[in-house]
Amino acid sequence: MAAHPPVLQGRTALVTGAGQGVGRGIAARLSAAGARVLVNDLDADRARQTAEEIEHAEALPFDVTDRGAVAAALQDRRVDILVNNAGVPPGGGRPNRFAEMPEADWQLQLSLNLAAFMHLSQLVLPGQVEAGWGRIVQISSGASSRGLAIGVAAYGAAKAGGESLVRHLAVEYGPAGITANSLALGLMEGVARAGDPSVDRLINSVPIKRLGRPEEVGAAVTWLASDDGGLVNGQVIHLNGGTVFGR
Ligand SMILES: NC(=O)c1ccc[n+]([C@@H]2O[C@H](COP(=O)([O-])OP(=O)(O)OC[C@H]3O[C@@H](n4cnc5c(N)ncnc54)[C@H](O)[C@@H]3O)[C@@H](O)[C@H]2O)c1
């Protein structure tokens, strides 16, 4: 990996759902920038694997939807940088047209994408206020601001709730030296691969004609988390290659 300036030296970051995909890319870039990284995932083996692959990292497996588990894991730990990334339930969350979506499925989306973000924020903010410095980054999705006929209504609504929480946290805690922002992602490389006809159709609709890469999200998080990113607060930044939303 290319050398990155150690702009996060001395900071501790918690990245949720970092056992694979986007979260792993974020954890790697934060570590490359000098942060100590707490690698969370529901799947303990995945968390350990990511933590072993990157420098100054520690696996911290817990279920972000379980407030007691979050509180126990974060007891006596200061988290300077919270990256609320876990947002896809195991198995992908069973997309479904809304009227056919079982209550348990949409409740899980609210629990994972909104309530968990609330638990985590409530548990890290007091330490950040005490330190007079903090960063909160929500990993969101274009589905929060755009209607999509792919069965993700509950997911989009929960992500939009997270973006709203970010705007309020930005104003409540900006005076304490804490910023809060959302990165709304378009379709990322990973499960989706070029060569699959339905993915190729989507790629063709993206102005830069490719999918996003986890390390690009990591680079954006690193900038927001650095002192240089301190002017950005309460924003939703779309990382989607310039995809224009119709409605
Ligand atoms: N991949 C995309 O195309 C895409 C597009 C837009 C937004 N996003 C967002 O990016 C983020 C990461 O997505 P991804 O595609 O890398 O997901 P992924 O499914 O590849 O990985 C998600 C990780 O989160 C973990 N996880 C799930 N539930 C958890 C819980 N309750 N507690 C702790 N960990 C849990 C899983 O074990 C898994 O390792 C999500 O917030 C997602 O909504 C992704």
PDB file of C-alpha atoms and ligand atoms in Angstrom:
ATOM      1  CA  MET A   1       0.000   0.000   0.000  1.00  0.00           C
ATOM      2  CA  ALA A   2       1.224   3.505  -0.815  1.00  0.00           C
ATOM      3  CA  ALA A   3       2.472   5.560   2.139  1.00  0.00           C
ATOM      4  CA  HIS A   4      -0.202   7.744   3.686  1.00  0.00           C
ATOM      5  CA  PRO A   5       0.515  10.734   5.923  1.00  0.00           C
ATOM      6  CA  PRO A   6      -0.085   9.745   9.568  1.00  0.00           C
ATOM      7  CA  VAL A   7      -2.812  12.370  10.028  1.00  0.00           C
ATOM      8  CA  LEU A   8      -4.670  10.213  12.557  1.00  0.00           C
ATOM      9  CA  GLN A   9      -1.741   9.357  14.815  1.00  0.00           C
ATOM     10  CA  GLY A  10      -2.903   9.208  18.434  1.00  0.00           C
ATOM     11  CA  ARG A  11      -6.576   8.741  17.502  1.00  0.00           C
ATOM     12  CA  THR A  12      -8.643   5.626  18.179  1.00  0.00           C
ATOM     13  CA  ALA A  13     -11.299   4.687  15.621  1.00  0.00           C
ATOM     14  CA  LEU A  14     -14.147   2.199  15.939  1.00  0.00           C
ATOM     15  CA  VAL A  15     -15.383   0.819  12.602  1.00  0.00           C
ATOM     16  CA  THR A  16     -18.531  -1.297  12.860  1.00  0.00           C
ATOM     17  CA  GLY A  17     -19.156  -4.181  10.460  1.00  0.00           C
ATOM     18  CA  ALA A  18     -15.485  -4.073   9.431  1.00  0.00           C
ATOM     19  CA  GLY A  19     -15.023  -7.802   8.933  1.00  0.00           C
ATOM     20  CA  GLN A  20     -15.469  -7.468   5.195  1.00  0.00           C
ATOM     21  CA  GLY A  21     -16.477  -5.173   2.349  1.00  0.00           C
ATOM     22  CA  VAL A  22     -16.605  -1.414   2.798  1.00  0.00           C
ATOM     23  CA  GLY A  23     -15.865  -1.561   6.538  1.00  0.00           C
ATOM     24  CA  ARG A  24     -12.649  -3.506   5.981  1.00  0.00           C
ATOM     25  CA  GLY A  25     -11.533  -0.880   3.420  1.00  0.00           C
ATOM     26  CA  ILE A  26     -12.291   1.901   5.905  1.00  0.00           C
ATOM     27  CA  ALA A  27     -10.397   0.144   8.707  1.00  0.00           C
ATOM     28  CA  ALA A  28      -7.354  -0.367   6.444  1.00  0.00           C
ATOM     29  CA  ARG A  29      -7.186   3.293   5.396  1.00  0.00           C
ATOM     30  CA  LEU A  30      -7.651   4.602   8.948  1.00  0.00           C
ATOM     31  CA  SER A  31      -4.866   2.310  10.102  1.00  0.00           C
ATOM     32  CA  ALA A  32      -2.615   3.455   7.224  1.00  0.00           C
ATOM     33  CA  ALA A  33      -3.206   7.031   8.422  1.00  0.00           C
ATOM     34  CA  GLY A  34      -1.910   6.100  11.879  1.00  0.00           C
ATOM     35  CA  ALA A  35      -5.144   5.509  13.817  1.00  0.00           C
ATOM     36  CA  ARG A  36      -5.496   2.662  16.262  1.00  0.00           C
ATOM     37  CA  VAL A  37      -8.487   0.740  14.909  1.00  0.00           C
ATOM     38  CA  LEU A  38     -11.106  -1.213  16.830  1.00  0.00           C
ATOM     39  CA  VAL A  39     -12.453  -3.678  14.277  1.00  0.00           C
ATOM     40  CA  ASN A  40     -16.041  -4.543  15.090  1.00  0.00           C
ATOM     41  CA  ASP A  41     -18.165  -7.223  13.449  1.00  0.00           C
ATOM     42  CA  LEU A  42     -20.996  -9.517  14.450  1.00  0.00           C
ATOM     43  CA  ASP A  43     -18.883 -12.336  13.015  1.00  0.00           C
ATOM     44  CA  ALA A  44     -15.923 -12.683  15.395  1.00  0.00           C
ATOM     45  CA  ASP A  45     -13.733 -14.613  12.926  1.00  0.00           C
ATOM     46  CA  ARG A  46     -14.133 -11.909  10.294  1.00  0.00           C
ATOM     47  CA  ALA A  47     -13.325  -9.180  12.821  1.00  0.00           C
ATOM     48  CA  ARG A  48     -10.173 -11.067  13.859  1.00  0.00           C
ATOM     49  CA  GLN A  49      -9.113 -11.587  10.249  1.00  0.00           C
ATOM     50  CA  THR A  50      -9.391  -7.888   9.410  1.00  0.00           C
ATOM     51  CA  ALA A  51      -7.573  -6.955  12.612  1.00  0.00           C
ATOM     52  CA  GLU A  52      -4.750  -9.379  11.743  1.00  0.00           C
ATOM     53  CA  GLU A  53      -4.415  -7.966   8.229  1.00  0.00           C
ATOM     54  CA  ILE A  54      -3.900  -4.344   9.265  1.00  0.00           C
ATOM     55  CA  GLU A  55      -1.536  -2.596  11.654  1.00  0.00           C
ATOM     56  CA  HIS A  56      -2.368  -1.329  15.155  1.00  0.00           C
ATOM     57  CA  ALA A  57      -5.798  -2.944  15.120  1.00  0.00           C
ATOM     58  CA  GLU A  58      -7.816  -4.931  17.638  1.00  0.00           C
ATOM     59  CA  ALA A  59     -10.836  -7.141  16.965  1.00  0.00           C
ATOM     60  CA  LEU A  60     -13.877  -6.074  18.974  1.00  0.00           C
ATOM     61  CA  PRO A  61     -16.753  -8.353  17.982  1.00  0.00           C
ATOM     62  CA  PHE A  62     -20.238  -7.472  19.204  1.00  0.00           C
ATOM     63  CA  ASP A  63     -23.756  -7.009  17.858  1.00  0.00           C
ATOM     64  CA  VAL A  64     -24.299  -3.288  17.288  1.00  0.00           C
ATOM     65  CA  THR A  65     -28.055  -3.713  17.729  1.00  0.00           C
ATOM     66  CA  ASP A  66     -27.596  -4.967  21.312  1.00  0.00           C
ATOM     67  CA  ARG A  67     -27.136  -1.877  23.487  1.00  0.00           C
ATOM     68  CA  GLY A  68     -25.868  -3.920  26.441  1.00  0.00           C
ATOM     69  CA  ALA A  69     -23.225  -5.581  24.264  1.00  0.00           C
ATOM     70  CA  VAL A  70     -22.142  -2.219  22.815  1.00  0.00           C
ATOM     71  CA  ALA A  71     -21.891  -0.691  26.299  1.00  0.00           C
ATOM     72  CA  ALA A  72     -19.884  -3.662  27.624  1.00  0.00           C
ATOM     73  CA  ALA A  73     -17.471  -3.594  24.667  1.00  0.00           C
ATOM     74  CA  LEU A  74     -16.894   0.166  24.932  1.00  0.00           C
ATOM     75  CA  GLN A  75     -16.584   0.320  28.708  1.00  0.00           C
ATOM     76  CA  ASP A  76     -13.446   2.228  29.651  1.00  0.00           C
ATOM     77  CA  ARG A  77     -12.551   2.873  25.998  1.00  0.00           C
ATOM     78  CA  ARG A  78     -12.340   6.257  24.365  1.00  0.00           C
ATOM     79  CA  VAL A  79     -13.481   6.297  20.743  1.00  0.00           C
ATOM     80  CA  ASP A  80     -12.259   9.453  18.993  1.00  0.00           C
ATOM     81  CA  ILE A  81     -13.651   8.415  15.610  1.00  0.00           C
ATOM     82  CA  LEU A  82     -16.899   6.461  15.280  1.00  0.00           C
ATOM     83  CA  VAL A  83     -17.578   4.996  11.851  1.00  0.00           C
ATOM     84  CA  ASN A  84     -21.087   3.603  11.825  1.00  0.00           C
ATOM     85  CA  ASN A  85     -20.680   1.237   8.877  1.00  0.00           C
ATOM     86  CA  ALA A  86     -22.577  -1.988   9.780  1.00  0.00           C
ATOM     87  CA  GLY A  87     -25.805  -1.701   7.797  1.00  0.00           C
ATOM     88  CA  VAL A  88     -26.342  -4.918   5.884  1.00  0.00           C
ATOM     89  CA  PRO A  89     -27.781  -7.771   7.976  1.00  0.00           C
ATOM     90  CA  PRO A  90     -26.359 -11.289   7.550  1.00  0.00           C
ATOM     91  CA  GLY A  91     -27.894 -12.728   4.387  1.00  0.00           C
ATOM     92  CA  GLY A  92     -28.424  -9.294   2.860  1.00  0.00           C
ATOM     93  CA  GLY A  93     -31.658  -8.291   4.615  1.00  0.00           C
ATOM     94  CA  ARG A  94     -34.113 -10.011   2.241  1.00  0.00           C
ATOM     95  CA  PRO A  95     -35.199  -7.114  -0.012  1.00  0.00           C
ATOM     96  CA  ASN A  96     -38.937  -7.192  -0.596  1.00  0.00           C
ATOM     97  CA  ARG A  97     -41.717  -4.896  -1.829  1.00  0.00           C
ATOM     98  CA  PHE A  98     -42.771  -2.990   1.252  1.00  0.00           C
ATOM     99  CA  ALA A  99     -46.279  -4.412   1.764  1.00  0.00           C
ATOM    100  CA  GLU A 100     -44.852  -7.934   1.567  1.00  0.00           C
ATOM    101  CA  MET A 101     -41.966  -7.242   3.949  1.00  0.00           C
ATOM    102  CA  PRO A 102     -42.413  -9.108   7.266  1.00  0.00           C
ATOM    103  CA  GLU A 103     -42.341  -6.779  10.269  1.00  0.00           C
ATOM    104  CA  ALA A 104     -39.266  -8.569  11.644  1.00  0.00           C
ATOM    105  CA  ASP A 105     -37.351  -7.672   8.465  1.00  0.00           C
ATOM    106  CA  TRP A 106     -38.158  -3.957   8.524  1.00  0.00           C
ATOM    107  CA  GLN A 107     -37.644  -3.776  12.273  1.00  0.00           C
ATOM    108  CA  LEU A 108     -34.178  -5.260  11.727  1.00  0.00           C
ATOM    109  CA  GLN A 109     -33.386  -2.504   9.205  1.00  0.00           C
ATOM    110  CA  LEU A 110     -34.445   0.164  11.721  1.00  0.00           C
ATOM    111  CA  SER A 111     -32.537  -1.567  14.478  1.00  0.00           C
ATOM    112  CA  LEU A 112     -29.308  -1.964  12.466  1.00  0.00           C
ATOM    113  CA  ASN A 113     -29.305   1.276  10.494  1.00  0.00           C
ATOM    114  CA  LEU A 114     -30.871   3.701  12.978  1.00  0.00           C
ATOM    115  CA  ALA A 115     -31.187   2.426  16.569  1.00  0.00           C
ATOM    116  CA  ALA A 116     -27.643   0.964  16.586  1.00  0.00           C
ATOM    117  CA  PHE A 117     -26.259   4.295  15.354  1.00  0.00           C
ATOM    118  CA  MET A 118     -28.125   5.977  18.229  1.00  0.00           C
ATOM    119  CA  HIS A 119     -26.730   3.523  20.812  1.00  0.00           C
ATOM    120  CA  LEU A 120     -23.184   3.918  19.523  1.00  0.00           C
ATOM    121  CA  SER A 121     -23.402   7.710  19.354  1.00  0.00           C
ATOM    122  CA  GLN A 122     -24.807   7.966  22.885  1.00  0.00           C
ATOM    123  CA  LEU A 123     -22.044   5.740  24.204  1.00  0.00           C
ATOM    124  CA  VAL A 124     -19.082   7.468  22.509  1.00  0.00           C
ATOM    125  CA  LEU A 125     -20.193  11.105  22.731  1.00  0.00           C
ATOM    126  CA  PRO A 126     -19.523  11.643  26.462  1.00  0.00           C
ATOM    127  CA  GLY A 127     -15.850  10.655  26.014  1.00  0.00           C
ATOM    128  CA  GLN A 128     -15.542  12.857  22.920  1.00  0.00           C
ATOM    129  CA  VAL A 129     -17.065  15.804  24.788  1.00  0.00           C
ATOM    130  CA  GLU A 130     -14.630  15.251  27.642  1.00  0.00           C
ATOM    131  CA  ALA A 131     -11.719  15.162  25.172  1.00  0.00           C
ATOM    132  CA  GLY A 132     -13.033  18.237  23.326  1.00  0.00           C
ATOM    133  CA  TRP A 133     -12.586  16.438  19.998  1.00  0.00           C
ATOM    134  CA  GLY A 134     -14.499  13.784  18.099  1.00  0.00           C
ATOM    135  CA  ARG A 135     -15.661  12.542  14.735  1.00  0.00           C
ATOM    136  CA  ILE A 136     -18.835  10.662  13.862  1.00  0.00           C
ATOM    137  CA  VAL A 137     -19.264   9.271  10.350  1.00  0.00           C
ATOM    138  CA  GLN A 138     -22.379   7.446   9.206  1.00  0.00           C
ATOM    139  CA  ILE A 139     -22.071   5.225   6.148  1.00  0.00           C
ATOM    140  CA  SER A 140     -25.315   5.844   4.315  1.00  0.00           C
ATOM    141  CA  SER A 141     -26.686   5.043   0.886  1.00  0.00           C
ATOM    142  CA  GLY A 142     -28.231   6.757  -2.116  1.00  0.00           C
ATOM    143  CA  ALA A 143     -31.362   4.776  -1.138  1.00  0.00           C
ATOM    144  CA  SER A 144     -31.933   7.353   1.632  1.00  0.00           C
ATOM    145  CA  SER A 145     -32.693  10.172  -0.813  1.00  0.00           C
ATOM    146  CA  ARG A 146     -34.021   8.331  -3.841  1.00  0.00           C
ATOM    147  CA  GLY A 147     -36.961   5.988  -4.470  1.00  0.00           C
ATOM    148  CA  LEU A 148     -35.778   2.614  -5.792  1.00  0.00           C
ATOM    149  CA  ALA A 149     -37.990  -0.273  -6.926  1.00  0.00           C
ATOM    150  CA  ILE A 150     -35.622  -2.947  -5.570  1.00  0.00           C
ATOM    151  CA  GLY A 151     -37.255  -3.749  -2.221  1.00  0.00           C
ATOM    152  CA  VAL A 152     -35.172  -1.462  -0.017  1.00  0.00           C
ATOM    153  CA  ALA A 153     -37.830   0.944   1.352  1.00  0.00           C
ATOM    154  CA  ALA A 154     -37.169   0.142   5.015  1.00  0.00           C
ATOM    155  CA  TYR A 155     -33.398   0.224   4.525  1.00  0.00           C
ATOM    156  CA  GLY A 156     -33.642   3.616   2.769  1.00  0.00           C
ATOM    157  CA  ALA A 157     -35.951   5.031   5.447  1.00  0.00           C
ATOM    158  CA  ALA A 158     -33.594   3.875   8.219  1.00  0.00           C
ATOM    159  CA  LYS A 159     -30.554   5.353   6.455  1.00  0.00           C
ATOM    160  CA  ALA A 160     -32.446   8.648   6.028  1.00  0.00           C
ATOM    161  CA  GLY A 161     -33.103   8.615   9.785  1.00  0.00           C
ATOM    162  CA  GLY A 162     -29.361   8.233  10.350  1.00  0.00           C
ATOM    163  CA  GLU A 163     -28.656  11.203   8.078  1.00  0.00           C
ATOM    164  CA  SER A 164     -31.118  13.258  10.098  1.00  0.00           C
ATOM    165  CA  LEU A 165     -29.437  12.210  13.347  1.00  0.00           C
ATOM    166  CA  VAL A 166     -26.122  13.363  11.857  1.00  0.00           C
ATOM    167  CA  ARG A 167     -27.517  16.847  11.112  1.00  0.00           C
ATOM    168  CA  HIS A 168     -28.723  17.220  14.700  1.00  0.00           C
ATOM    169  CA  LEU A 169     -25.533  15.859  16.259  1.00  0.00           C
ATOM    170  CA  ALA A 170     -23.520  18.268  14.113  1.00  0.00           C
ATOM    171  CA  VAL A 171     -25.309  21.240  15.621  1.00  0.00           C
ATOM    172  CA  GLU A 172     -25.603  19.928  19.183  1.00  0.00           C
ATOM    173  CA  TYR A 173     -21.951  18.854  19.434  1.00  0.00           C
ATOM    174  CA  GLY A 174     -20.102  21.143  17.004  1.00  0.00           C
ATOM    175  CA  PRO A 175     -19.387  23.567  19.863  1.00  0.00           C
ATOM    176  CA  ALA A 176     -17.701  20.685  21.746  1.00  0.00           C
ATOM    177  CA  GLY A 177     -15.202  20.085  18.907  1.00  0.00           C
ATOM    178  CA  ILE A 178     -17.113  17.158  17.407  1.00  0.00           C
ATOM    179  CA  THR A 179     -18.217  16.847  13.786  1.00  0.00           C
ATOM    180  CA  ALA A 180     -20.821  14.455  12.361  1.00  0.00           C
ATOM    181  CA  ASN A 181     -21.220  13.641   8.674  1.00  0.00           C
ATOM    182  CA  SER A 182     -22.726  11.035   6.369  1.00  0.00           C
ATOM    183  CA  LEU A 183     -21.156   9.402   3.334  1.00  0.00           C
ATOM    184  CA  ALA A 184     -23.950   8.173   1.044  1.00  0.00           C
ATOM    185  CA  LEU A 185     -22.576   5.419  -1.171  1.00  0.00           C
ATOM    186  CA  GLY A 186     -23.651   4.294  -4.602  1.00  0.00           C
ATOM    187  CA  LEU A 187     -23.172   0.667  -5.646  1.00  0.00           C
ATOM    188  CA  MET A 188     -19.790  -0.655  -4.508  1.00  0.00           C
ATOM    189  CA  GLU A 189     -17.457  -3.317  -5.834  1.00  0.00           C
ATOM    190  CA  GLY A 190     -17.754  -6.498  -3.811  1.00  0.00           C
ATOM    191  CA  VAL A 191     -20.738  -8.765  -4.211  1.00  0.00           C
ATOM    192  CA  ALA A 192     -21.604  -6.696  -7.312  1.00  0.00           C
ATOM    193  CA  ARG A 193     -19.101  -7.422 -10.097  1.00  0.00           C
ATOM    194  CA  ALA A 194     -18.652  -6.082 -13.611  1.00  0.00           C
ATOM    195  CA  GLY A 195     -19.561  -8.795 -16.124  1.00  0.00           C
ATOM    196  CA  ASP A 196     -22.940  -9.589 -14.549  1.00  0.00           C
ATOM    197  CA  PRO A 197     -25.500  -8.114 -17.041  1.00  0.00           C
ATOM    198  CA  SER A 198     -27.680  -6.498 -14.333  1.00  0.00           C
ATOM    199  CA  VAL A 199     -24.575  -4.965 -12.687  1.00  0.00           C
ATOM    200  CA  ASP A 200     -23.271  -3.789 -16.084  1.00  0.00           C
ATOM    201  CA  ARG A 201     -26.571  -1.960 -16.675  1.00  0.00           C
ATOM    202  CA  LEU A 202     -26.097  -0.156 -13.347  1.00  0.00           C
ATOM    203  CA  ILE A 203     -22.443   0.631 -14.100  1.00  0.00           C
ATOM    204  CA  ASN A 204     -23.536   2.151 -17.390  1.00  0.00           C
ATOM    205  CA  SER A 205     -25.821   4.568 -15.519  1.00  0.00           C
ATOM    206  CA  VAL A 206     -22.882   5.862 -13.433  1.00  0.00           C
ATOM    207  CA  PRO A 207     -21.127   8.822 -15.105  1.00  0.00           C
ATOM    208  CA  ILE A 208     -17.633   7.499 -14.269  1.00  0.00           C
ATOM    209  CA  LYS A 209     -18.611   4.035 -15.590  1.00  0.00           C
ATOM    210  CA  ARG A 210     -17.426   2.014 -12.623  1.00  0.00           C
ATOM    211  CA  LEU A 211     -18.435   0.993  -9.109  1.00  0.00           C
ATOM    212  CA  GLY A 212     -17.032   2.476  -5.907  1.00  0.00           C
ATOM    213  CA  ARG A 213     -14.139   0.815  -4.064  1.00  0.00           C
ATOM    214  CA  PRO A 214     -13.955   0.283  -0.293  1.00  0.00           C
ATOM    215  CA  GLU A 215     -10.595   2.069  -0.091  1.00  0.00           C
ATOM    216  CA  GLU A 216     -12.165   5.177  -1.656  1.00  0.00           C
ATOM    217  CA  VAL A 217     -14.683   5.274   1.180  1.00  0.00           C
ATOM    218  CA  GLY A 218     -11.764   4.778   3.578  1.00  0.00           C
ATOM    219  CA  ALA A 219      -9.977   7.773   2.045  1.00  0.00           C
ATOM    220  CA  ALA A 220     -13.067   9.973   2.478  1.00  0.00           C
ATOM    221  CA  VAL A 221     -13.507   8.847   6.108  1.00  0.00           C
ATOM    222  CA  THR A 222      -9.814   9.546   6.751  1.00  0.00           C
ATOM    223  CA  TRP A 223     -10.170  13.100   5.445  1.00  0.00           C
ATOM    224  CA  LEU A 224     -13.337  13.763   7.470  1.00  0.00           C
ATOM    225  CA  ALA A 225     -11.628  12.335  10.556  1.00  0.00           C
ATOM    226  CA  SER A 226      -8.453  14.388  10.135  1.00  0.00           C
ATOM    227  CA  ASP A 227      -8.001  17.885  11.536  1.00  0.00           C
ATOM    228  CA  ASP A 228      -8.014  19.104   7.893  1.00  0.00           C
ATOM    229  CA  GLY A 229     -11.601  17.829   7.563  1.00  0.00           C
ATOM    230  CA  GLY A 230     -12.804  19.786  10.587  1.00  0.00           C
ATOM    231  CA  LEU A 231     -14.720  22.384   8.584  1.00  0.00           C
ATOM    232  CA  VAL A 232     -17.103  19.740   7.223  1.00  0.00           C
ATOM    233  CA  ASN A 233     -20.009  19.223   9.617  1.00  0.00           C
ATOM    234  CA  GLY A 234     -23.605  18.055   9.252  1.00  0.00           C
ATOM    235  CA  GLN A 235     -23.169  17.093   5.595  1.00  0.00           C
ATOM    236  CA  VAL A 236     -24.297  14.208   3.429  1.00  0.00           C
ATOM    237  CA  ILE A 237     -21.585  13.617   0.832  1.00  0.00           C
ATOM    238  CA  HIS A 238     -22.520  11.311  -2.035  1.00  0.00           C
ATOM    239  CA  LEU A 239     -19.749   8.924  -3.110  1.00  0.00           C
ATOM    240  CA  ASN A 240     -21.397   7.606  -6.250  1.00  0.00           C
ATOM    241  CA  GLY A 241     -19.395   8.662  -9.311  1.00  0.00           C
ATOM    242  CA  GLY A 242     -21.814  11.490 -10.061  1.00  0.00           C
ATOM    243  CA  THR A 243     -25.039   9.481 -10.318  1.00  0.00           C
ATOM    244  CA  VAL A 244     -27.856  11.991 -10.655  1.00  0.00           C
ATOM    245  CA  PHE A 245     -31.025  11.306  -8.710  1.00  0.00           C
ATOM    246  CA  GLY A 246     -34.269  11.550 -10.683  1.00  0.00           C
ATOM    247  CA  ARG A 247     -36.573  11.745  -7.666  1.00  0.00           C
TER     248      ARG A 247
HETATM  249  N1  LIG B   1     -22.035  -2.469  -0.963  1.00  0.00           N
HETATM  250  C1  LIG B   1     -22.765  -1.506  -1.521  1.00  0.00           C
HETATM  251  O1  LIG B   1     -22.978  -1.493  -2.760  1.00  0.00           O
HETATM  252  C2  LIG B   1     -23.328  -0.401  -0.651  1.00  0.00           C
HETATM  253  C3  LIG B   1     -24.046   0.641  -1.266  1.00  0.00           C
HETATM  254  C4  LIG B   1     -24.546   1.665  -0.484  1.00  0.00           C
HETATM  255  C5  LIG B   1     -24.326   1.664   0.892  1.00  0.00           C
HETATM  256  N2  LIG B   1     -23.641   0.651   1.460  1.00  0.00           N
HETATM  257  C6  LIG B   1     -23.444   0.674   2.920  1.00  0.00           C
HETATM  258  O2  LIG B   1     -22.091   0.389   3.222  1.00  0.00           O
HETATM  259  C7  LIG B   1     -22.019  -0.289   4.488  1.00  0.00           C
HETATM  260  C8  LIG B   1     -21.208  -1.564   4.332  1.00  0.00           C
HETATM  261  O3  LIG B   1     -21.829  -2.372   3.367  1.00  0.00           O
HETATM  262  P1  LIG B   1     -21.093  -3.666   2.751  1.00  0.00           P
HETATM  263  O4  LIG B   1     -21.628  -3.858   1.385  1.00  0.00           O
HETATM  264  O5  LIG B   1     -19.631  -3.584   2.956  1.00  0.00           O
HETATM  265  O6  LIG B   1     -21.708  -4.812   3.692  1.00  0.00           O
HETATM  266  P2  LIG B   1     -21.286  -6.333   3.851  1.00  0.00           P
HETATM  267  O7  LIG B   1     -22.542  -7.131   3.914  1.00  0.00           O
HETATM  268  O8  LIG B   1     -20.235  -6.712   2.843  1.00  0.00           O
HETATM  269  O9  LIG B   1     -20.576  -6.351   5.283  1.00  0.00           O
HETATM  270  C9  LIG B   1     -21.318  -5.979   6.388  1.00  0.00           C
HETATM  271  C10 LIG B   1     -20.608  -6.490   7.645  1.00  0.00           C
HETATM  272  O10 LIG B   1     -21.394  -6.029   8.750  1.00  0.00           O
HETATM  273  C11 LIG B   1     -21.501  -7.078   9.674  1.00  0.00           C
HETATM  274  N3  LIG B   1     -22.714  -6.929  10.472  1.00  0.00           N
HETATM  275  C12 LIG B   1     -23.990  -7.180  10.102  1.00  0.00           C
HETATM  276  N4  LIG B   1     -24.826  -6.985  11.135  1.00  0.00           N
HETATM  277  C13 LIG B   1     -24.054  -6.594  12.190  1.00  0.00           C
HETATM  278  C14 LIG B   1     -24.332  -6.275  13.540  1.00  0.00           C
HETATM  279  N5  LIG B   1     -25.584  -6.338  14.012  1.00  0.00           N
HETATM  280  N6  LIG B   1     -23.297  -5.930  14.353  1.00  0.00           N
HETATM  281  C15 LIG B   1     -22.024  -5.880  13.888  1.00  0.00           C
HETATM  282  N7  LIG B   1     -21.702  -6.194  12.600  1.00  0.00           N
HETATM  283  C16 LIG B   1     -22.705  -6.544  11.764  1.00  0.00           C
HETATM  284  C17 LIG B   1     -21.540  -8.360   8.829  1.00  0.00           C
HETATM  285  O11 LIG B   1     -21.157  -9.491   9.607  1.00  0.00           O
HETATM  286  C18 LIG B   1     -20.566  -8.019   7.708  1.00  0.00           C
HETATM  287  O12 LIG B   1     -19.246  -8.453   7.989  1.00  0.00           O
HETATM  288  C19 LIG B   1     -23.457  -0.517   4.928  1.00  0.00           C
HETATM  289  O13 LIG B   1     -23.857   0.481   5.835  1.00  0.00           O
HETATM  290  C20 LIG B   1     -24.240  -0.404   3.632  1.00  0.00           C
HETATM  291  O14 LIG B   1     -25.570  -0.001   3.880  1.00  0.00           O
HETATM  292  C21 LIG B   1     -23.126  -0.391   0.726  1.00  0.00           C
END
